[in-house]
XYZ file of C-alpha atoms in Angstrom:
246
model
C -27.856 -17.299 -72.779
C -24.123 -17.627 -73.250
C -23.571 -17.665 -69.483
C -26.211 -20.379 -69.082
C -24.502 -22.559 -71.685
C -21.136 -22.126 -69.973
C -22.652 -23.052 -66.604
C -24.335 -26.133 -68.074
C -21.131 -27.222 -69.754
C -19.207 -26.766 -66.509
C -21.744 -28.808 -64.566
C -21.631 -31.599 -67.142
C -17.836 -31.616 -67.030
C -17.933 -31.783 -63.254
C -20.312 -34.758 -63.291
C -18.125 -36.502 -65.871
C -14.983 -36.007 -63.763
C -16.797 -37.279 -60.678
C -18.078 -40.339 -62.542
C -14.618 -41.112 -63.851
C -12.870 -40.604 -60.513
C -15.165 -42.671 -58.275
C -14.114 -46.164 -59.537
C -10.460 -45.258 -59.059
C -10.700 -45.343 -55.272
C -14.013 -46.956 -54.376
C -13.159 -50.633 -54.762
C -11.817 -53.066 -52.173
C -8.012 -53.125 -52.328
C -5.017 -54.688 -50.571
C -1.747 -53.018 -49.640
C 1.206 -54.181 -47.510
C 2.309 -52.376 -44.388
C 5.873 -51.809 -45.551
C 6.984 -54.377 -48.122
C 5.733 -57.742 -49.320
C 8.878 -59.467 -50.550
C 8.940 -62.868 -52.187
C 9.838 -65.620 -49.740
C 9.122 -63.422 -46.719
C 6.262 -62.456 -44.423
C 4.114 -59.338 -44.476
C 1.181 -57.615 -42.836
C -1.366 -56.540 -45.437
C -4.432 -54.329 -45.107
C -7.660 -54.966 -46.981
C -9.106 -51.482 -47.422
C -12.893 -51.437 -47.677
C -14.719 -48.180 -48.505
C -18.493 -47.823 -48.210
C -19.907 -46.929 -51.634
C -23.526 -46.536 -50.589
C -25.324 -43.547 -49.104
C -28.164 -45.520 -47.546
C -26.505 -48.715 -46.251
C -23.548 -49.883 -44.165
C -21.016 -52.568 -45.007
C -21.687 -55.429 -42.628
C -19.564 -58.267 -44.021
C -16.321 -58.805 -45.900
C -15.286 -62.196 -47.304
C -11.768 -62.531 -48.715
C -10.774 -65.685 -50.604
C -7.095 -66.604 -50.424
C -5.298 -67.999 -53.493
C -5.171 -71.772 -53.803
C -2.627 -71.770 -56.631
C -0.146 -70.169 -54.220
C -1.407 -71.213 -50.760
C -0.111 -69.443 -47.670
C 0.864 -71.594 -44.698
C 0.446 -68.766 -42.194
C -2.589 -66.438 -42.170
C -3.402 -64.548 -38.979
C -5.999 -61.759 -38.969
C -5.694 -59.024 -36.372
C -8.590 -58.806 -33.873
C -10.865 -55.850 -34.624
C -13.409 -54.307 -32.239
C -16.918 -54.508 -33.671
C -16.145 -57.425 -35.984
C -16.395 -61.197 -35.643
C -13.685 -63.052 -37.581
C -14.010 -66.551 -39.054
C -11.023 -68.327 -40.612
C -11.725 -71.155 -43.055
C -9.089 -73.810 -43.785
C -9.084 -76.376 -46.573
C -7.002 -79.440 -47.385
C -4.298 -78.784 -49.945
C -3.965 -80.865 -53.103
C -0.212 -80.549 -52.750
C 1.229 -80.237 -49.197
C 3.507 -77.323 -48.408
C 6.859 -77.620 -46.679
C 7.644 -75.040 -44.018
C 10.565 -75.138 -41.583
C 11.056 -78.834 -42.302
C 7.393 -79.708 -41.671
C 4.673 -80.656 -44.136
C 1.565 -78.448 -44.154
C -1.492 -80.314 -45.429
C -4.057 -77.524 -45.051
C -4.093 -73.758 -45.459
C -6.432 -70.812 -44.986
C -8.662 -70.360 -48.024
C -11.019 -67.681 -46.708
C -11.313 -65.080 -43.957
C -14.715 -63.574 -43.135
C -15.335 -60.426 -41.097
C -18.929 -59.956 -39.877
C -19.986 -56.767 -38.100
C -21.534 -57.188 -34.684
C -22.220 -53.461 -34.536
C -22.849 -50.742 -37.110
C -20.186 -51.927 -39.546
C -18.737 -49.410 -42.017
C -21.222 -46.557 -42.260
C -21.742 -44.331 -45.335
C -18.863 -41.923 -45.893
C -16.287 -44.118 -44.121
C -13.795 -46.873 -44.872
C -12.001 -49.425 -42.723
C -8.800 -51.476 -42.935
C -8.683 -55.183 -42.118
C -5.073 -56.241 -41.251
C -3.805 -59.775 -41.824
C -0.348 -61.262 -41.276
C 0.546 -63.618 -44.133
C 3.460 -65.811 -45.218
C 5.534 -67.387 -46.396
C 5.031 -65.449 -49.629
C 5.659 -67.438 -52.827
C 8.802 -66.882 -54.858
C 7.465 -68.029 -58.231
C 4.923 -65.251 -58.866
C 4.836 -61.457 -58.940
C 1.390 -61.024 -57.454
C -1.367 -62.634 -55.411
C -5.061 -62.197 -56.220
C -7.588 -62.072 -53.365
C -11.212 -62.191 -54.518
C -13.595 -60.421 -52.151
C -17.320 -60.117 -51.451
C -18.690 -56.981 -49.783
C -22.127 -57.257 -48.177
C -24.287 -54.264 -47.211
C -26.969 -53.924 -44.564
C -29.651 -53.855 -47.311
C -28.496 -57.385 -48.363
C -26.730 -56.126 -51.496
C -23.547 -58.065 -52.326
C -20.763 -56.544 -54.444
C -18.432 -59.146 -55.920
C -14.857 -57.864 -56.287
C -13.667 -60.876 -58.263
C -12.594 -59.676 -61.713
C -8.867 -60.206 -62.239
C -7.188 -57.166 -63.844
C -5.290 -58.000 -67.044
C -2.080 -56.253 -68.031
C -2.550 -53.880 -70.962
C -6.333 -53.758 -70.529
C -8.654 -51.309 -68.813
C -9.457 -51.935 -65.177
C -12.648 -53.989 -64.816
C -15.714 -52.613 -63.078
C -15.294 -54.872 -60.047
C -11.547 -55.614 -59.806
C -10.270 -58.158 -57.308
C -7.697 -56.949 -54.776
C -4.186 -57.683 -56.082
C -1.069 -57.760 -53.903
C 2.109 -56.933 -55.819
C 5.187 -58.790 -54.526
C 8.591 -57.155 -54.497
C 11.872 -58.942 -55.248
C 13.301 -61.157 -52.524
C 15.725 -59.248 -50.305
C 19.378 -60.192 -50.627
C 20.769 -61.589 -47.387
C 23.815 -59.617 -46.413
C 26.303 -60.818 -43.768
C 25.475 -59.510 -40.318
C 27.759 -60.341 -37.454
C 26.157 -62.335 -34.678
C 26.690 -61.505 -31.033
C 29.330 -64.267 -30.871
C 31.139 -62.823 -33.865
C 30.978 -59.371 -32.344
C 32.401 -60.711 -29.071
C 35.176 -62.474 -30.974
C 35.930 -59.312 -32.907
C 36.004 -57.338 -29.684
C 38.450 -59.799 -28.135
C 40.638 -59.679 -31.231
C 40.606 -55.900 -31.150
C 41.453 -55.929 -27.445
C 44.319 -58.365 -28.026
C 45.646 -56.287 -30.911
C 45.482 -53.182 -28.733
C 47.301 -54.979 -25.928
C 49.966 -56.251 -28.342
C 50.434 -52.752 -29.704
C 50.749 -51.369 -26.190
C 53.278 -54.098 -25.321
C 55.265 -53.367 -28.460
C 55.220 -49.686 -27.667
C 56.319 -50.361 -24.081
C 59.068 -52.695 -25.298
C 60.272 -50.134 -27.808
C 60.148 -47.417 -25.183
C 62.086 -49.628 -22.745
C 64.764 -50.325 -25.374
C 65.148 -46.629 -26.104
C 65.451 -45.853 -22.412
C 68.069 -48.564 -21.932
C 70.079 -47.238 -24.861
C 69.961 -43.723 -23.453
C 71.075 -44.926 -20.014
C 73.925 -46.913 -21.505
C 74.932 -43.915 -23.577
C 75.005 -41.668 -20.531
C 76.962 -44.271 -18.563
C 79.417 -44.499 -21.430
C 79.854 -40.744 -21.453
C 80.382 -40.662 -17.695
C 82.902 -43.510 -17.852
C 84.692 -41.824 -20.715
C 84.828 -38.525 -18.845
C 86.126 -40.317 -15.766
C 88.837 -41.950 -17.839
C 89.923 -38.598 -19.282
C 90.032 -37.038 -15.860
C 92.078 -39.935 -14.522
C 94.512 -39.550 -17.386
C 94.951 -35.830 -16.750
C 95.553 -36.375 -13.049
C 98.068 -39.135 -13.762
C 99.955 -36.841 -16.128
C 100.165 -34.032 -13.548
C 101.540 -36.417 -10.931
C 104.310 -37.533 -13.274
C 105.167 -33.931 -14.054
C 105.316 -32.974 -10.374
C 107.581 -35.959 -9.657
């Protein structure tokens, strides 16, 4: 009897753990490939797991934020999926590279033209986005996941800080701080630096040669002086002997 109770308790605990762990990884999410820094560009992946045992995911609709519109949205082609990009007119035009952008992508839809995401699998949907806003720490992308049995799961609940995660949370992209632009020498600067270094090396070599030449000249003059001095001494000795002999 005691063993039966222990087994039942263990089974119940296992079911509880499973029930608690499933929502942690089963929802549609978004993550950058690398970093998603404010003011920059990034490639993000919308990760879509199949939560059903008897149906495949056949459509994904992702709504892009209109409070922080993105001027550039380019999904990557994916075999087995048809991609539709929806653009809408902006209430307030964006400025990008000196040009005004009057419309932006507000939704991207992936529709399976094959089996889609079958039970027990997940798939990533990559999108290149930018320029990322600088006045917010995150972007919310609401998503709809459609199954082959016509069921639609709405991942549209915005998570609130300090509160429990909702049952159907919307994908949220966290933005990192804008990267500080350090000084990097251009090819022209590098060429200039190389020329300066070459000139400095040449000047050093010339100075060394000049110094070496001066030292050599001094040595030669010193030797000549010694020879002349020796010759003068010898001449004086010979002159003295001649006077003595006379």
